[in-house]
Amino acid sequence: MVALRALEPEDIDFLYQLENDPSLWEVSETQSPFSRKVLTAYIENAHEDIYQARQQRLVITYQKEAVGCADLYDFQPKNKRASVGIAIVAPFRQKGIATRALKALCSYAFTFIDLHQLTAYIPQKNIASQKLFEGQGFLCTTLLKDWLFFDGKYQDVYLYQHFKT
């Protein structure tokens, strides 16, 4: 069973593993590893409401084990929108977990936060993520040229949007 839950202090080892996985840095602003001290402080402040922090991180669990994170970020209450990010640790990829987590995150965002729109920025070469988001009703609406700079090269990114129905 896949579920979303709040960050807990005991998630420190999992979060340390996830945040320090260089394969995920390509689509984030991360440029260097995080210390346990920084991540512990992050978890301690994770209780802030999305209206205060303008972001929310939920832990994705599979059979009660932390296997990833689902993020709402760039939250704009006036415009009733936020961006979405999903990260799953390598051993649990390609098992349908991200699909179920994204479905739950969309339901949460549209129902409980009452958002009108969710957006996702997906590198042009990341076909698996494109299929994941398209499968949950996201539409590719824009190509952003040279949007990400990683490993000495610029990459194009697709902007996906999903509207509350």
PDB file of C-alpha atoms in Angstrom:
ATOM      1  CA  MET A   1       0.000   0.000   0.000  1.00  0.00           C
ATOM      2  CA  VAL A   2       1.215   3.500  -0.920  1.00  0.00           C
ATOM      3  CA  ALA A   3       0.486   6.412   1.422  1.00  0.00           C
ATOM      4  CA  LEU A   4       1.569   9.996   2.027  1.00  0.00           C
ATOM      5  CA  ARG A   5       2.427  11.256   5.503  1.00  0.00           C
ATOM      6  CA  ALA A   6       4.182  14.133   7.249  1.00  0.00           C
ATOM      7  CA  LEU A   7       7.917  14.128   7.902  1.00  0.00           C
ATOM      8  CA  GLU A   8       8.890  12.627  11.266  1.00  0.00           C
ATOM      9  CA  PRO A   9      12.157  12.948  13.232  1.00  0.00           C
ATOM     10  CA  GLU A  10      12.914   9.282  12.555  1.00  0.00           C
ATOM     11  CA  ASP A  11      13.006  10.065   8.799  1.00  0.00           C
ATOM     12  CA  ILE A  12      16.470  11.630   9.135  1.00  0.00           C
ATOM     13  CA  ASP A  13      18.388   8.635   7.710  1.00  0.00           C
ATOM     14  CA  PHE A  14      15.959   8.274   4.815  1.00  0.00           C
ATOM     15  CA  LEU A  15      15.990  12.015   4.053  1.00  0.00           C
ATOM     16  CA  TYR A  16      19.799  12.059   4.245  1.00  0.00           C
ATOM     17  CA  GLN A  17      19.929   9.241   1.675  1.00  0.00           C
ATOM     18  CA  LEU A  18      17.386  10.880  -0.641  1.00  0.00           C
ATOM     19  CA  GLU A  19      18.734  14.448  -0.523  1.00  0.00           C
ATOM     20  CA  ASN A  20      22.319  13.312  -1.028  1.00  0.00           C
ATOM     21  CA  ASP A  21      21.593  11.184  -4.101  1.00  0.00           C
ATOM     22  CA  PRO A  22      23.414  13.084  -6.889  1.00  0.00           C
ATOM     23  CA  SER A  23      21.203  11.447  -9.540  1.00  0.00           C
ATOM     24  CA  LEU A  24      18.313  13.593  -8.230  1.00  0.00           C
ATOM     25  CA  TRP A  25      20.249  16.872  -8.204  1.00  0.00           C
ATOM     26  CA  GLU A  26      19.712  17.392 -11.924  1.00  0.00           C
ATOM     27  CA  VAL A  27      16.106  18.509 -11.387  1.00  0.00           C
ATOM     28  CA  SER A  28      16.621  20.357  -8.121  1.00  0.00           C
ATOM     29  CA  GLU A  29      18.557  23.376  -6.981  1.00  0.00           C
ATOM     30  CA  THR A  30      20.928  21.120  -5.024  1.00  0.00           C
ATOM     31  CA  GLN A  31      24.613  21.547  -5.809  1.00  0.00           C
ATOM     32  CA  SER A  32      26.242  19.957  -2.781  1.00  0.00           C
ATOM     33  CA  PRO A  33      25.385  17.389  -0.107  1.00  0.00           C
ATOM     34  CA  PHE A  34      23.251  18.234   2.926  1.00  0.00           C
ATOM     35  CA  SER A  35      24.493  17.562   6.461  1.00  0.00           C
ATOM     36  CA  ARG A  36      22.413  15.663   9.011  1.00  0.00           C
ATOM     37  CA  LYS A  37      22.336  18.856  11.092  1.00  0.00           C
ATOM     38  CA  VAL A  38      20.726  20.862   8.262  1.00  0.00           C
ATOM     39  CA  LEU A  39      18.234  18.081   7.509  1.00  0.00           C
ATOM     40  CA  THR A  40      17.362  17.676  11.199  1.00  0.00           C
ATOM     41  CA  ALA A  41      16.564  21.404  11.374  1.00  0.00           C
ATOM     42  CA  TYR A  42      14.476  21.052   8.207  1.00  0.00           C
ATOM     43  CA  ILE A  43      12.452  18.222   9.752  1.00  0.00           C
ATOM     44  CA  GLU A  44      11.983  20.218  12.967  1.00  0.00           C
ATOM     45  CA  ASN A  45      10.426  23.062  10.944  1.00  0.00           C
ATOM     46  CA  ALA A  46       8.375  20.811   8.661  1.00  0.00           C
ATOM     47  CA  HIS A  47       5.329  21.337  10.887  1.00  0.00           C
ATOM     48  CA  GLU A  48       4.784  24.771   9.307  1.00  0.00           C
ATOM     49  CA  ASP A  49       1.578  25.124   7.362  1.00  0.00           C
ATOM     50  CA  ILE A  50       1.870  25.356   3.560  1.00  0.00           C
ATOM     51  CA  TYR A  51       0.492  28.895   3.844  1.00  0.00           C
ATOM     52  CA  GLN A  52       3.458  29.848   6.056  1.00  0.00           C
ATOM     53  CA  ALA A  53       6.259  27.895   4.401  1.00  0.00           C
ATOM     54  CA  ARG A  54       4.922  28.138   0.819  1.00  0.00           C
ATOM     55  CA  GLN A  55       5.891  24.505   0.410  1.00  0.00           C
ATOM     56  CA  GLN A  56       5.052  21.105   1.815  1.00  0.00           C
ATOM     57  CA  ARG A  57       6.971  17.860   1.748  1.00  0.00           C
ATOM     58  CA  LEU A  58       5.192  14.576   2.313  1.00  0.00           C
ATOM     59  CA  VAL A  59       6.898  11.221   2.730  1.00  0.00           C
ATOM     60  CA  ILE A  60       5.809   8.487   0.336  1.00  0.00           C
ATOM     61  CA  THR A  61       5.535   5.161   2.103  1.00  0.00           C
ATOM     62  CA  TYR A  62       5.197   1.711   0.589  1.00  0.00           C
ATOM     63  CA  GLN A  63       4.158  -0.997   3.036  1.00  0.00           C
ATOM     64  CA  LYS A  64       4.921   1.530   5.808  1.00  0.00           C
ATOM     65  CA  GLU A  65       8.545   2.035   4.636  1.00  0.00           C
ATOM     66  CA  ALA A  66       9.710   5.492   3.501  1.00  0.00           C
ATOM     67  CA  VAL A  67      10.541   5.197  -0.198  1.00  0.00           C
ATOM     68  CA  GLY A  68      10.252   8.759  -1.524  1.00  0.00           C
ATOM     69  CA  CYS A  69       8.956  12.278  -1.168  1.00  0.00           C
ATOM     70  CA  ALA A  70       6.137  14.212  -2.775  1.00  0.00           C
ATOM     71  CA  ASP A  71       6.626  17.958  -2.734  1.00  0.00           C
ATOM     72  CA  LEU A  72       4.355  20.912  -3.269  1.00  0.00           C
ATOM     73  CA  TYR A  73       6.496  24.013  -3.774  1.00  0.00           C
ATOM     74  CA  ASP A  74       6.233  27.536  -5.215  1.00  0.00           C
ATOM     75  CA  PHE A  75       2.811  27.606  -3.560  1.00  0.00           C
ATOM     76  CA  GLN A  76       0.840  30.684  -4.571  1.00  0.00           C
ATOM     77  CA  PRO A  77      -2.355  30.966  -2.517  1.00  0.00           C
ATOM     78  CA  LYS A  78      -3.656  33.997  -4.426  1.00  0.00           C
ATOM     79  CA  ASN A  79      -3.419  32.146  -7.745  1.00  0.00           C
ATOM     80  CA  LYS A  80      -4.352  28.791  -6.154  1.00  0.00           C
ATOM     81  CA  ARG A  81      -1.442  26.896  -7.688  1.00  0.00           C
ATOM     82  CA  ALA A  82       1.703  25.018  -6.741  1.00  0.00           C
ATOM     83  CA  SER A  83       4.424  23.027  -8.433  1.00  0.00           C
ATOM     84  CA  VAL A  84       4.839  19.311  -7.843  1.00  0.00           C
ATOM     85  CA  GLY A  85       7.904  17.132  -7.426  1.00  0.00           C
ATOM     86  CA  ILE A  86       8.122  13.386  -6.859  1.00  0.00           C
ATOM     87  CA  ALA A  87      11.281  11.482  -5.920  1.00  0.00           C
ATOM     88  CA  ILE A  88      11.518   7.744  -5.280  1.00  0.00           C
ATOM     89  CA  VAL A  89      14.700   6.008  -4.069  1.00  0.00           C
ATOM     90  CA  ALA A  90      16.206   3.768  -6.745  1.00  0.00           C
ATOM     91  CA  PRO A  91      15.238   0.304  -5.382  1.00  0.00           C
ATOM     92  CA  PHE A  92      11.528   1.252  -5.449  1.00  0.00           C
ATOM     93  CA  ARG A  93      11.307   2.807  -8.912  1.00  0.00           C
ATOM     94  CA  GLN A  94       9.314   1.198 -11.724  1.00  0.00           C
ATOM     95  CA  LYS A  95       6.852  -0.429  -9.281  1.00  0.00           C
ATOM     96  CA  GLY A  96       3.881   1.927  -9.733  1.00  0.00           C
ATOM     97  CA  ILE A  97       4.592   3.680  -6.427  1.00  0.00           C
ATOM     98  CA  ALA A  98       5.111   7.108  -8.007  1.00  0.00           C
ATOM     99  CA  THR A  99       1.841   6.751  -9.921  1.00  0.00           C
ATOM    100  CA  ARG A 100      -0.144   6.060  -6.749  1.00  0.00           C
ATOM    101  CA  ALA A 101       1.707   8.779  -4.816  1.00  0.00           C
ATOM    102  CA  LEU A 102       1.095  11.398  -7.509  1.00  0.00           C
ATOM    103  CA  LYS A 103      -2.590  10.480  -7.648  1.00  0.00           C
ATOM    104  CA  ALA A 104      -2.842  10.887  -3.860  1.00  0.00           C
ATOM    105  CA  LEU A 105      -0.915  14.180  -3.955  1.00  0.00           C
ATOM    106  CA  CYS A 106      -3.200  15.616  -6.654  1.00  0.00           C
ATOM    107  CA  SER A 107      -6.283  14.584  -4.696  1.00  0.00           C
ATOM    108  CA  TYR A 108      -4.868  16.171  -1.533  1.00  0.00           C
ATOM    109  CA  ALA A 109      -3.912  19.412  -3.304  1.00  0.00           C
ATOM    110  CA  PHE A 110      -7.222  19.835  -5.122  1.00  0.00           C
ATOM    111  CA  THR A 111      -9.456  18.713  -2.249  1.00  0.00           C
ATOM    112  CA  PHE A 112      -7.834  19.913   0.969  1.00  0.00           C
ATOM    113  CA  ILE A 113      -5.735  22.863  -0.170  1.00  0.00           C
ATOM    114  CA  ASP A 114      -8.334  23.784  -2.797  1.00  0.00           C
ATOM    115  CA  LEU A 115      -5.780  24.460  -5.516  1.00  0.00           C
ATOM    116  CA  HIS A 116      -6.940  25.234  -9.036  1.00  0.00           C
ATOM    117  CA  GLN A 117      -3.747  24.176 -10.768  1.00  0.00           C
ATOM    118  CA  LEU A 118      -0.629  22.053 -10.337  1.00  0.00           C
ATOM    119  CA  THR A 119       2.501  22.414 -12.459  1.00  0.00           C
ATOM    120  CA  ALA A 120       5.498  20.168 -13.059  1.00  0.00           C
ATOM    121  CA  TYR A 121       8.810  20.923 -14.745  1.00  0.00           C
ATOM    122  CA  ILE A 122      10.131  17.811 -16.485  1.00  0.00           C
ATOM    123  CA  PRO A 123      13.393  17.535 -18.463  1.00  0.00           C
ATOM    124  CA  GLN A 124      12.799  16.769 -22.119  1.00  0.00           C
ATOM    125  CA  LYS A 125      14.845  13.571 -21.873  1.00  0.00           C
ATOM    126  CA  ASN A 126      12.937  12.208 -18.835  1.00  0.00           C
ATOM    127  CA  ILE A 127      10.346  10.132 -20.689  1.00  0.00           C
ATOM    128  CA  ALA A 128       9.384   8.097 -17.601  1.00  0.00           C
ATOM    129  CA  SER A 129       8.378  11.247 -15.679  1.00  0.00           C
ATOM    130  CA  GLN A 130       6.505  12.606 -18.670  1.00  0.00           C
ATOM    131  CA  LYS A 131       4.467   9.401 -18.844  1.00  0.00           C
ATOM    132  CA  LEU A 132       3.899   9.465 -15.075  1.00  0.00           C
ATOM    133  CA  PHE A 133       2.454  12.973 -15.112  1.00  0.00           C
ATOM    134  CA  GLU A 134       0.489  12.523 -18.344  1.00  0.00           C
ATOM    135  CA  GLY A 135      -1.083   9.428 -16.785  1.00  0.00           C
ATOM    136  CA  GLN A 136      -2.480  11.616 -13.991  1.00  0.00           C
ATOM    137  CA  GLY A 137      -4.011  14.212 -16.320  1.00  0.00           C
ATOM    138  CA  PHE A 138      -1.127  16.676 -16.637  1.00  0.00           C
ATOM    139  CA  LEU A 139      -0.848  18.343 -20.052  1.00  0.00           C
ATOM    140  CA  CYS A 140       2.407  19.457 -21.627  1.00  0.00           C
ATOM    141  CA  THR A 141       1.810  23.146 -22.398  1.00  0.00           C
ATOM    142  CA  THR A 142       5.251  24.702 -22.948  1.00  0.00           C
ATOM    143  CA  LEU A 143       8.831  23.904 -23.874  1.00  0.00           C
ATOM    144  CA  LEU A 144      11.307  25.928 -21.807  1.00  0.00           C
ATOM    145  CA  LYS A 145      14.591  26.202 -23.725  1.00  0.00           C
ATOM    146  CA  ASP A 146      17.887  25.893 -21.807  1.00  0.00           C
ATOM    147  CA  TRP A 147      15.960  25.824 -18.508  1.00  0.00           C
ATOM    148  CA  LEU A 148      18.237  23.591 -16.438  1.00  0.00           C
ATOM    149  CA  PHE A 149      22.010  23.773 -16.237  1.00  0.00           C
ATOM    150  CA  PHE A 150      23.588  20.540 -15.063  1.00  0.00           C
ATOM    151  CA  ASP A 151      26.883  18.787 -15.649  1.00  0.00           C
ATOM    152  CA  GLY A 152      28.104  21.609 -17.879  1.00  0.00           C
ATOM    153  CA  LYS A 153      25.124  21.553 -20.247  1.00  0.00           C
ATOM    154  CA  TYR A 154      21.777  23.279 -20.614  1.00  0.00           C
ATOM    155  CA  GLN A 155      18.668  21.154 -20.908  1.00  0.00           C
ATOM    156  CA  ASP A 156      15.224  21.884 -22.246  1.00  0.00           C
ATOM    157  CA  VAL A 157      12.309  21.302 -19.895  1.00  0.00           C
ATOM    158  CA  TYR A 158       8.618  20.755 -20.501  1.00  0.00           C
ATOM    159  CA  LEU A 159       6.087  22.597 -18.367  1.00  0.00           C
ATOM    160  CA  TYR A 160       3.149  20.381 -17.493  1.00  0.00           C
ATOM    161  CA  GLN A 161      -0.129  21.693 -16.023  1.00  0.00           C
ATOM    162  CA  HIS A 162      -3.035  19.928 -14.360  1.00  0.00           C
ATOM    163  CA  PHE A 163      -6.269  21.765 -13.566  1.00  0.00           C
ATOM    164  CA  LYS A 164      -8.869  20.924 -10.948  1.00  0.00           C
ATOM    165  CA  THR A 165     -11.964  19.516 -12.630  1.00  0.00           C
TER     166      THR A 165
END
